[in-house]
XYZ file of C-alpha atoms in Angstrom:
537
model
C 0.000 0.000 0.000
C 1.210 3.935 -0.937
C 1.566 5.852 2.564
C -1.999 7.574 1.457
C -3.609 4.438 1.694
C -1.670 3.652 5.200
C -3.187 7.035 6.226
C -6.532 6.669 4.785
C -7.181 3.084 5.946
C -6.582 4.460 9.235
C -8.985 7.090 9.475
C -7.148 10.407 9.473
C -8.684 11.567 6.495
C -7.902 15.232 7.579
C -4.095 14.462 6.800
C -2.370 13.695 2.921
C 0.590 12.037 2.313
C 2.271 15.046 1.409
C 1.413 16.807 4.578
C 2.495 14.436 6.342
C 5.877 13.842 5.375
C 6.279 17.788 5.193
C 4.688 18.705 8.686
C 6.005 15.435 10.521
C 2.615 15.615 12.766
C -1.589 15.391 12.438
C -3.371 18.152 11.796
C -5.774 18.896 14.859
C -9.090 16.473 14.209
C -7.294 14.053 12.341
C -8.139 11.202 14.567
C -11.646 12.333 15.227
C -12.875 9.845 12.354
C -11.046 6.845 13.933
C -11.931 7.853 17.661
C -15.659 6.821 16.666
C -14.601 3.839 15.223
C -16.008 3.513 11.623
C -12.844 2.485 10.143
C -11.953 0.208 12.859
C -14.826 -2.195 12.415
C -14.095 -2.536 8.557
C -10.607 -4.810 10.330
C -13.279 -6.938 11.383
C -14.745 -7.126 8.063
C -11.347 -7.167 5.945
C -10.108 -10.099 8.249
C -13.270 -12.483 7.558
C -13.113 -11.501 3.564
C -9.267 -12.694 3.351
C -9.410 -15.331 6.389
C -12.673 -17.053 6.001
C -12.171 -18.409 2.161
C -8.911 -19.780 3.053
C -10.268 -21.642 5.922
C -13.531 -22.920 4.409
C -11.440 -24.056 1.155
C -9.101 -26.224 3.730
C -11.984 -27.513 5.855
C -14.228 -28.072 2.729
C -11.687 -30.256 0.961
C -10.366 -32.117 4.226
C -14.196 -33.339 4.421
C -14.047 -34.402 1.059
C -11.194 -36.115 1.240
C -11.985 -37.855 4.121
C -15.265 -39.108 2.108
C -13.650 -39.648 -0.566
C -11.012 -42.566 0.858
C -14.161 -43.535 3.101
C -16.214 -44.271 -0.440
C -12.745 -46.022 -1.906
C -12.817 -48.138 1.278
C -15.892 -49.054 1.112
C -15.875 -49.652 -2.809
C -12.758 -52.145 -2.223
C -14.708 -54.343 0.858
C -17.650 -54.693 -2.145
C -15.214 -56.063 -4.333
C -13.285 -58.394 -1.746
C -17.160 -59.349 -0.820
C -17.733 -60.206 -4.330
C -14.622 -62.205 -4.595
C -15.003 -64.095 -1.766
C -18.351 -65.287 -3.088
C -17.681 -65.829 -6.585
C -14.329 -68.140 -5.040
C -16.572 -70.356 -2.965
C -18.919 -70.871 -4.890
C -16.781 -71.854 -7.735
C -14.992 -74.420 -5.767
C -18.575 -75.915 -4.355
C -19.858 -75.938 -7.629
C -16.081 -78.007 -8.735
C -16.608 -80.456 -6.681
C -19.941 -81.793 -8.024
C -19.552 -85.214 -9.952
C -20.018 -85.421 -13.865
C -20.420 -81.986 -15.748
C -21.909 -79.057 -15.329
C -25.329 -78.700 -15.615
C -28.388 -76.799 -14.547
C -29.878 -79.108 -11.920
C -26.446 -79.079 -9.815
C -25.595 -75.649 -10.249
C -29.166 -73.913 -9.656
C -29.000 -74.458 -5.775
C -25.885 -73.053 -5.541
C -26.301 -69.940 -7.545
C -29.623 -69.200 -5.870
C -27.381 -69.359 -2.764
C -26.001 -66.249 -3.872
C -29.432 -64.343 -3.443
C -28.291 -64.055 0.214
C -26.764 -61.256 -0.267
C -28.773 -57.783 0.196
C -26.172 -56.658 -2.508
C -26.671 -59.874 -5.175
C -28.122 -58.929 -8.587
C -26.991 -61.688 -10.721
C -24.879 -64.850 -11.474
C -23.832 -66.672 -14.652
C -22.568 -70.479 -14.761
C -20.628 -70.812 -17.843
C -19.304 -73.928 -19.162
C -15.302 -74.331 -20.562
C -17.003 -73.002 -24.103
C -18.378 -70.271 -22.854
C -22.210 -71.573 -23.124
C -24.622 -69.988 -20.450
C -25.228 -73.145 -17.960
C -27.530 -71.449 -15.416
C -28.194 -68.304 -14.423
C -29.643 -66.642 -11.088
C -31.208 -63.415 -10.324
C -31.592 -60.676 -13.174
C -29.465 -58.701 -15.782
C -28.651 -55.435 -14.310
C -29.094 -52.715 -16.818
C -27.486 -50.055 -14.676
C -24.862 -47.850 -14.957
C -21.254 -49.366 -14.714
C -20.745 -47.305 -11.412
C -23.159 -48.421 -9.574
C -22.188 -52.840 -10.014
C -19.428 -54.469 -8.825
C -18.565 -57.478 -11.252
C -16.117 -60.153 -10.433
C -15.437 -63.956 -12.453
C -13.550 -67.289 -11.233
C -12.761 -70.239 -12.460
C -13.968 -73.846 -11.677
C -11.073 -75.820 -11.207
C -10.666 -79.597 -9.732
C -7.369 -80.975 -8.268
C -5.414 -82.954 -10.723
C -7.158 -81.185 -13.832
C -5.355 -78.798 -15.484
C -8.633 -77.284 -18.139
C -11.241 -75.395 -15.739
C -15.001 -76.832 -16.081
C -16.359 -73.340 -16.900
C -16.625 -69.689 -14.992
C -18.969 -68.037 -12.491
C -19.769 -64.862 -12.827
C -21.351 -62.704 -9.747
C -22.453 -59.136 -9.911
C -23.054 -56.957 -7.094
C -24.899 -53.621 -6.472
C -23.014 -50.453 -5.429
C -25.420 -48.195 -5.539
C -26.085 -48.479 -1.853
C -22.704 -47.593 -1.255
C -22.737 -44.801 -3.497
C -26.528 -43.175 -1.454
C -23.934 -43.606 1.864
C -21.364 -41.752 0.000
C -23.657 -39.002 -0.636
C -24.826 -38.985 2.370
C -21.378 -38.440 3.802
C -20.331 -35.881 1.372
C -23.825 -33.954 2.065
C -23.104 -34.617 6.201
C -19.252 -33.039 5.502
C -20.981 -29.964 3.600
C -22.961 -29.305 6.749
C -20.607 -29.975 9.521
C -18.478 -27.829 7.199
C -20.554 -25.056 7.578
C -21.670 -25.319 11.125
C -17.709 -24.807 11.606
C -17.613 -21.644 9.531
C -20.378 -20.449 11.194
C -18.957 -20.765 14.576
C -15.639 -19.403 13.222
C -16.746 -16.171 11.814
C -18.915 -15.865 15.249
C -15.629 -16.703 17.362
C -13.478 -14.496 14.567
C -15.970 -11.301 14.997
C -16.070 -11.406 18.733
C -12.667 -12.091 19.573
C -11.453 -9.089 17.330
C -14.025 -6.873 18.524
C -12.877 -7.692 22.205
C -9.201 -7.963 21.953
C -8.335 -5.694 19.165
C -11.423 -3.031 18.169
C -12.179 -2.257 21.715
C -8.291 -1.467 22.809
C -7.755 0.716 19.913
C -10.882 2.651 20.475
C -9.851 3.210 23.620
C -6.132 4.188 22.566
C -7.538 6.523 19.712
C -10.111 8.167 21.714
C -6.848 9.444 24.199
C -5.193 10.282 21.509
C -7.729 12.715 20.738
C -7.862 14.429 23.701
C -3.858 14.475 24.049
C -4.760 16.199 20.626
C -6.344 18.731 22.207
C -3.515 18.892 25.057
C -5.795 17.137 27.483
C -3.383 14.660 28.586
C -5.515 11.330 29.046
C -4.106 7.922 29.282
C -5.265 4.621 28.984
C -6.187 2.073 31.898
C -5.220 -1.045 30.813
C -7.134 -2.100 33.898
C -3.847 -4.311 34.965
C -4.160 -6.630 32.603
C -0.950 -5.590 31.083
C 0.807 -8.481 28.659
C 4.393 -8.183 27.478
C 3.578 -10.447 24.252
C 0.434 -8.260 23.461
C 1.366 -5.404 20.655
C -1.607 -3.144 21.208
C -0.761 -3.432 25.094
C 2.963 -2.391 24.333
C 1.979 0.369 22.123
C -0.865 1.492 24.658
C 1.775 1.712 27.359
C 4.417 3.106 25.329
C 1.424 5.917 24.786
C 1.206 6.485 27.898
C 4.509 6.806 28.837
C 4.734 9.130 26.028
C 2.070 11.331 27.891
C 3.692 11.543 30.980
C 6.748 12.541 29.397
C 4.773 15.069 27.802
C 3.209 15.897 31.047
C 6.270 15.910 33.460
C 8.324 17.709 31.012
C 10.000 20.266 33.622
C 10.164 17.125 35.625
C 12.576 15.696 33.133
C 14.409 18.749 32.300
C 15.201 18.745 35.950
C 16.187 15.145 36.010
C 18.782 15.693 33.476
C 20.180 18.608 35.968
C 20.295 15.939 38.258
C 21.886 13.242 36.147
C 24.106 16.055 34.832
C 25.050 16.837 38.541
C 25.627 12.812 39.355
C 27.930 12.345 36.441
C 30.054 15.362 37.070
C 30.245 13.900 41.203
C 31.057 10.315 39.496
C 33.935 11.844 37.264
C 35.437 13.853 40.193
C 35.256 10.479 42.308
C 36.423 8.778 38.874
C 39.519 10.868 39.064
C 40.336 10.943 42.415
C 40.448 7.237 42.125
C 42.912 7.029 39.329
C 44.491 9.722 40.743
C 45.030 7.704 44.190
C 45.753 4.087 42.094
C 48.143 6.040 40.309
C 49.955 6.993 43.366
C 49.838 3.872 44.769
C 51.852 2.218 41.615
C 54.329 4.803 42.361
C 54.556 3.532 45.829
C 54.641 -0.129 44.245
C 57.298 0.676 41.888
C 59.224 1.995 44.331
C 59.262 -1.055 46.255
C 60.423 -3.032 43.198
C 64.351 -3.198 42.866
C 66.238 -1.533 40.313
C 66.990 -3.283 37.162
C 70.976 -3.332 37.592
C 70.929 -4.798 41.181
C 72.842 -7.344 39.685
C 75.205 -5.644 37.044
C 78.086 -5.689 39.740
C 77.744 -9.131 39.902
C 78.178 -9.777 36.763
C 74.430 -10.976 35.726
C 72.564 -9.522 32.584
C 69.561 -8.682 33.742
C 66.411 -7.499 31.570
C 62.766 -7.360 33.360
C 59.263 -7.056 31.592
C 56.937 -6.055 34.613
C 53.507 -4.850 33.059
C 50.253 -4.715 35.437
C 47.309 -5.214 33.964
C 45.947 -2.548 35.642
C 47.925 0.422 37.061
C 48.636 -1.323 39.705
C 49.098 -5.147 39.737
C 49.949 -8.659 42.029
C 53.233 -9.485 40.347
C 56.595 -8.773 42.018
C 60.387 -9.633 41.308
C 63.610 -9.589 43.649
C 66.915 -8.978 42.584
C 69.670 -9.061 45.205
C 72.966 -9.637 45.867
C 73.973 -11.104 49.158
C 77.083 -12.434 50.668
C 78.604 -13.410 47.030
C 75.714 -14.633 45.383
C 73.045 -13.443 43.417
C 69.075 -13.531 44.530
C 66.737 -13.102 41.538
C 62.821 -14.097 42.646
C 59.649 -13.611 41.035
C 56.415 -14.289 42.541
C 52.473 -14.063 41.197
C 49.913 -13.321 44.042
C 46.065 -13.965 44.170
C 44.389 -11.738 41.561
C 45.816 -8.037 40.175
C 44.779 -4.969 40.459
C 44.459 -3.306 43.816
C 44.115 -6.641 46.199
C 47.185 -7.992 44.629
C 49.448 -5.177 44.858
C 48.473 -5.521 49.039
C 49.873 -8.796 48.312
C 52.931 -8.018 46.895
C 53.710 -5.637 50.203
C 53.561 -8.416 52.094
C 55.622 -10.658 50.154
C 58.475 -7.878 49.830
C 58.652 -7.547 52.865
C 58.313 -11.114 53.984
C 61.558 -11.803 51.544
C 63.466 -9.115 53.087
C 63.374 -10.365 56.716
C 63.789 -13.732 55.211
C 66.955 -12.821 53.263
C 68.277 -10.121 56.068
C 67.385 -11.472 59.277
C 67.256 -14.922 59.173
C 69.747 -15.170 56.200
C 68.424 -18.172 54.110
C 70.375 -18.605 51.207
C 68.385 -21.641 49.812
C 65.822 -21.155 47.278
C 63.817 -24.420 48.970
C 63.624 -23.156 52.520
C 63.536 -19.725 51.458
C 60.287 -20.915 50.305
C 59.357 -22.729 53.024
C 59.299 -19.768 55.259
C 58.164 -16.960 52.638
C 54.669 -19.297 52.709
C 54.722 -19.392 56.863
C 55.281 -15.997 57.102
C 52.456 -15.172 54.252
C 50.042 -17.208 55.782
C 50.741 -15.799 59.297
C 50.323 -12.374 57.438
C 46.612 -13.477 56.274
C 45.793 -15.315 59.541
C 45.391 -18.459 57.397
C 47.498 -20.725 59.238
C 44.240 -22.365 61.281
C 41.047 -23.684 60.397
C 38.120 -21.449 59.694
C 40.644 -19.093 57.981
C 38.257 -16.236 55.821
C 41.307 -15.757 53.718
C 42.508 -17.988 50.583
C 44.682 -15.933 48.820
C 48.288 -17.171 48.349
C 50.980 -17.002 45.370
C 53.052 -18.552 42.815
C 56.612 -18.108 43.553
C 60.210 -19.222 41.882
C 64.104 -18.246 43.482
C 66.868 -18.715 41.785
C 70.390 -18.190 43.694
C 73.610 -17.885 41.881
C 76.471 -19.252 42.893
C 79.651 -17.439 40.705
C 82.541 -19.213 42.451
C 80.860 -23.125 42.101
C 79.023 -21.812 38.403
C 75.740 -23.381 39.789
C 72.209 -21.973 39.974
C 70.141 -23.720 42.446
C 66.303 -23.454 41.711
C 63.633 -24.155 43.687
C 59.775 -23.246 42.390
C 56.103 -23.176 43.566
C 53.608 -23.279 41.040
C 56.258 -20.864 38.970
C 58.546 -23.083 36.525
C 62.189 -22.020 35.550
C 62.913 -22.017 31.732
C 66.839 -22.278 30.221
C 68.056 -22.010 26.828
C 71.501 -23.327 26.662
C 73.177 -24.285 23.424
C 70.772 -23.589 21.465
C 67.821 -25.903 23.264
C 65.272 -24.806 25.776
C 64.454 -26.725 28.457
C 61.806 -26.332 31.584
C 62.950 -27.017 35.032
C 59.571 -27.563 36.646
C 58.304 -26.349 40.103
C 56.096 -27.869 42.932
C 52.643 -27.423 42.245
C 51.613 -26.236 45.188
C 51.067 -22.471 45.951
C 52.618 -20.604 48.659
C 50.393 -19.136 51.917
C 47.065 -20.766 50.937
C 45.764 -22.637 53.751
C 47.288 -26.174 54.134
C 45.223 -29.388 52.784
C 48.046 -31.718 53.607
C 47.509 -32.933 49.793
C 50.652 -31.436 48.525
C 54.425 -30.205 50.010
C 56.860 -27.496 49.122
C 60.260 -28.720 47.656
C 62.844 -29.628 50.143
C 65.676 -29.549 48.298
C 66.887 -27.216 45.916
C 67.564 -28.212 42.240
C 71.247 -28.284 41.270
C 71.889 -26.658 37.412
C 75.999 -26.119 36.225
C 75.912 -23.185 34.298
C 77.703 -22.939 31.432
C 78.806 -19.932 29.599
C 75.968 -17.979 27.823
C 73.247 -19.766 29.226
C 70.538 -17.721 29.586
C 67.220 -18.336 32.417
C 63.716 -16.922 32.408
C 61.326 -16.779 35.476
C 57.707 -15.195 34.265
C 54.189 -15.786 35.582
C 51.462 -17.255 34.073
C 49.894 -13.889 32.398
C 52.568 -14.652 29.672
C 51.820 -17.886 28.825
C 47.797 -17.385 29.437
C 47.359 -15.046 26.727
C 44.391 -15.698 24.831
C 44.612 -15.244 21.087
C 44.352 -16.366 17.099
C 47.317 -18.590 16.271
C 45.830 -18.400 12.762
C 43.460 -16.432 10.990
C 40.894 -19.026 10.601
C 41.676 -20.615 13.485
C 39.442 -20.902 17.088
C 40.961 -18.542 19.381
C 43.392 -20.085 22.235
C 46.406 -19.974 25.094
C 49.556 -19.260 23.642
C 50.620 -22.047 26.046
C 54.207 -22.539 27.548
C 55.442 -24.069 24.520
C 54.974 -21.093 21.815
C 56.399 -19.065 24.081
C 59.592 -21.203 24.735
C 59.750 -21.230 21.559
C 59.696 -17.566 20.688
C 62.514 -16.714 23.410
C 64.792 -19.944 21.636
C 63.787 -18.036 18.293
C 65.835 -14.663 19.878
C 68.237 -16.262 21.936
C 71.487 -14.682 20.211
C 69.414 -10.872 21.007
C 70.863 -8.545 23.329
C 68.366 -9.560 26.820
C 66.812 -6.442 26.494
C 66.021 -6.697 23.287
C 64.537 -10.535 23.244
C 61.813 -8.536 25.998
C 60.874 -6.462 23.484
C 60.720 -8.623 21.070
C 58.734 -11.328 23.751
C 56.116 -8.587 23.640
C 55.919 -7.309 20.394
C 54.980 -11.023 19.705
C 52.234 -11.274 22.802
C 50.680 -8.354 21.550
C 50.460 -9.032 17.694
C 49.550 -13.022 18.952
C 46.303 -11.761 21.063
C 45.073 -9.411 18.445
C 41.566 -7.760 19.241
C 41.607 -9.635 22.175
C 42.385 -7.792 25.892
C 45.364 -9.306 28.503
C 43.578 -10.631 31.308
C 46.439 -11.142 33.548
C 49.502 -9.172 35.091
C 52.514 -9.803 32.790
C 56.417 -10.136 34.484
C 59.254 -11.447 33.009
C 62.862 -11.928 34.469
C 66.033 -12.678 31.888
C 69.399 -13.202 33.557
C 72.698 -14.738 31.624
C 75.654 -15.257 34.276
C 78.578 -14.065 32.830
């Protein structure tokens, strides 16, 4: 339909096209025509003219299909009826000494008469002369007789003695077919009758009736009375004319509350300017706090006077984040830890306090020197920190930690890891040193144990060692275009670092993370990222 038909159809006959699209509102009376509802009862009218054929055309012909096999049915039983008869009496008549003749046969045939249907019977002999004959010619129409034949046949003789004929009325079964089809007509028109009764009032109740009433406010908002409709709580979400009636409505108290919404946007307006100054006071503060974090961290040459090459990749995932690394040199012998607490962002950067300082008294003032024990007592001293060291602990927050110590004089690094593995490249091949599996300061299950020894590795010259946490190797990306997205995984990564082994140590970190980032792609990091490179000179 044009839009003037649109507008037409729906009553505002005071509005073109034209006007419409150049105004972009109704011209005052425009719904006065629909408001009394002359247009709305043609839907009524317009829905039984394209609805009711279609439905009376399926109905009709389901009825006369149904008589239609019924009649076919019945037809077929006739027949099988007919057969039956003709076969019986054939073999009766068979088995009758001498040759056919009329005497013998008679009986049988007028046997036949039985049957309400039974018109008429012909005993042929093997020439085809008329033996005997029962009941009367039918001169009716083909359709109306059901005519079968069979043979009279006796064991051992191959030549039959003659045929019987037997012809049986239909037309019985063709009144009950008309019957039928006259009892479908009916029943089909009882059913259109109720439909168009059921059709009439269920539009008038659900559909005329609502958009009188939604019309009829729409004239008086018209006239900037600003009436709504009661949907009498019978509001249903799956209903159209309910969702446009209360989408009127809310229109009209929009309308009507119009300084009320101007002042809500103050007030909105007012909230988001208080939730950007709180907004910025909080990255303001977190950014202070990563100050005080990187302060704690150690510098990057700690070790250049010991003669390790040292190159660090520390990257929070927020500003602020729950990985930390050590570097220290002690008594001889250089310290390099890095450890991966419970969760990032602010709670894991509380973490990382404590497990700075629980290192320091560890490494000052009881002066462990192995990476095993200093293990053991960087997880007593967290979980005394977090009062987890009892049952009913509300704390579970730990970390992943790994220590190597470097011993110059002996050219050993001893290794000792929980939940944090150690990778080497040396000679060209990478290899992993693998960790305990348990976690450091979570409350004890008795399942698992911290290493008690240290691992032994002789250090040879240019062998290089990298400690990093798992938001390296949990990076979540395509590793082809086409293919599903997925970890990076330990392995790609080992194999990157082997790829830029003969690099400056600085340089293989930037290359390390010019790969992460072009490996994830659209996707975001969803982990704190820390990686420590040392090479003993």
């Amino acid at each position: 339909m044009r839009g003037g038909d649109v507008l037409s159809r729906l009553g505002f006959a005071d509005v073109t096209a034209d006007e419409a699209r150049a105004a972009g509102t109704m011209k005052p009376g425009a719904l006065r025509g629909s408001a009394r509802g002359r247009d709305l009862d043609s839907l009524a009218h317009t829905l039984f003219l394209r609805i009711y054929p279609v439905i009376a055309a399926v109905v009709l012909l389901t009825q006369v299909g149904i008589a239609w096999v019924n009649y076919n049915d019945q037809f077929r039983l006739y027949t099988d009826r007919a057969n039956l008869l003709a076969s019986l009496t054939a073999a009766t008549l068979a088995r009758a000494e001498g040759r056919l003749n009329a005497e013998t046969a008679r009986p049988q045939l007028q046997s036949l008469s039985l049957d309400p249907a039974f018109r008429y019977a012909a005993l042929r002999d093997a020439e085809g002369h008329l033996v005997a004959s029962a009941g009367e010619l039918p001169r009716g129409r083909n359709w109306d007789l059901v005519q079968v034949s069979a043979e009279l046949t006796r064991a051992g003789e191959s030549p039959a003695l003659g045929s019987l004929t037997v012809t049986l009325s239909a037309v019985e079964l063709r009144s009950n077919a008309e019957k039928q089809a006259m009892l479908a007509l009916g029943t089909s028109l009882v059913l259109m009758l109720a439909f168009v009764v059921t059709l009439h009032a269920n539009v008038r109740g659900h559909v005329l009736a609502p958009l009188k009433r939604l019309l009829t406010a729409m004239r008086e908002v018209e006239h900037k009375r600003w009436a709504t409709v009661d949907l009498g709580g019978a509001y249903r979400a799956s209903n159209e004319i309910d969702v446009i009636t209360s989408a009127f409505n809310r229109m009209v108290e929009g309308l009507r509350t119009g300084d009320e919404a101007k002042l809500l946007l103050q007030e909105l307006e007012a909230a988001h300017t208080k939730l950007e100054h709180a907004n910025r006071l909080v990255i303001e503060s977190i950014g202070y706090a990563r100050r005080i974090q990187a302060s704690v961290l150690p510098e990057r040459t700690a070790l250049a006077g010991a003669g390790v090459d040292v190159a660090v990749l520390w990257e929070p995932l927020h500003l602020v984040g729950g990985d930390y690394f050590w570097l220290e040199e002690i008594d001889g012998l250089s310290i390099v830890a890095v450890a991966d607490c419970t969760g990032h962002g602010v709670p894991g950067a509380f973490l990382t306090l404590i497990v700075a300082t629980a290192l320091d008294r560890l490494l000052h003032e009881r002066g462990l020197r192995s990476p095993a024990e200093i293990l053991a007592g960087l997880d007593q001293m967290v979980r005394a920190q977090l009062r987890q060291d009892g049952r009913g602990a509300e704390s579970d927050d730990g970390l992943d930690c790994g220590i190597c110590v470097w011993d110059p004089k002996t050219r050993t690094l001893r290794f000792a890891g929980a939940g944090l593995a150690l990778t080497a490249i040396t000679d060209g091949q990478a290899s992993r040193i693998r960790s305990g599996r348990r976690g450091l300061g979570y409350p004890r299950t008795g399942r698992e144990a911290l290493p008690e020894t240290d691992i032994v590795i002789p250090v040879v010259p240019g062998a290089t060692f990298y400690l990093m946490t798992d938001g390296i190797t949990d990076q979540m990306g395509l590793p082809a275009p086409e293919a599903p997205p997925r970890l990076i995984g330990q392995r790609a990564v080992a194999e990157q670092l082997l790829a830029t082994a003969t690099l400056p140590l600085s340089e293989q970190v930037s290359a390390l993370e010019a790969h992460l980032a072009a490996y994830r792609g659209g996707e975001t990091r969803r982990d704190d990222m820390t990686l420590v490179v040392f090479r003993p000179s």
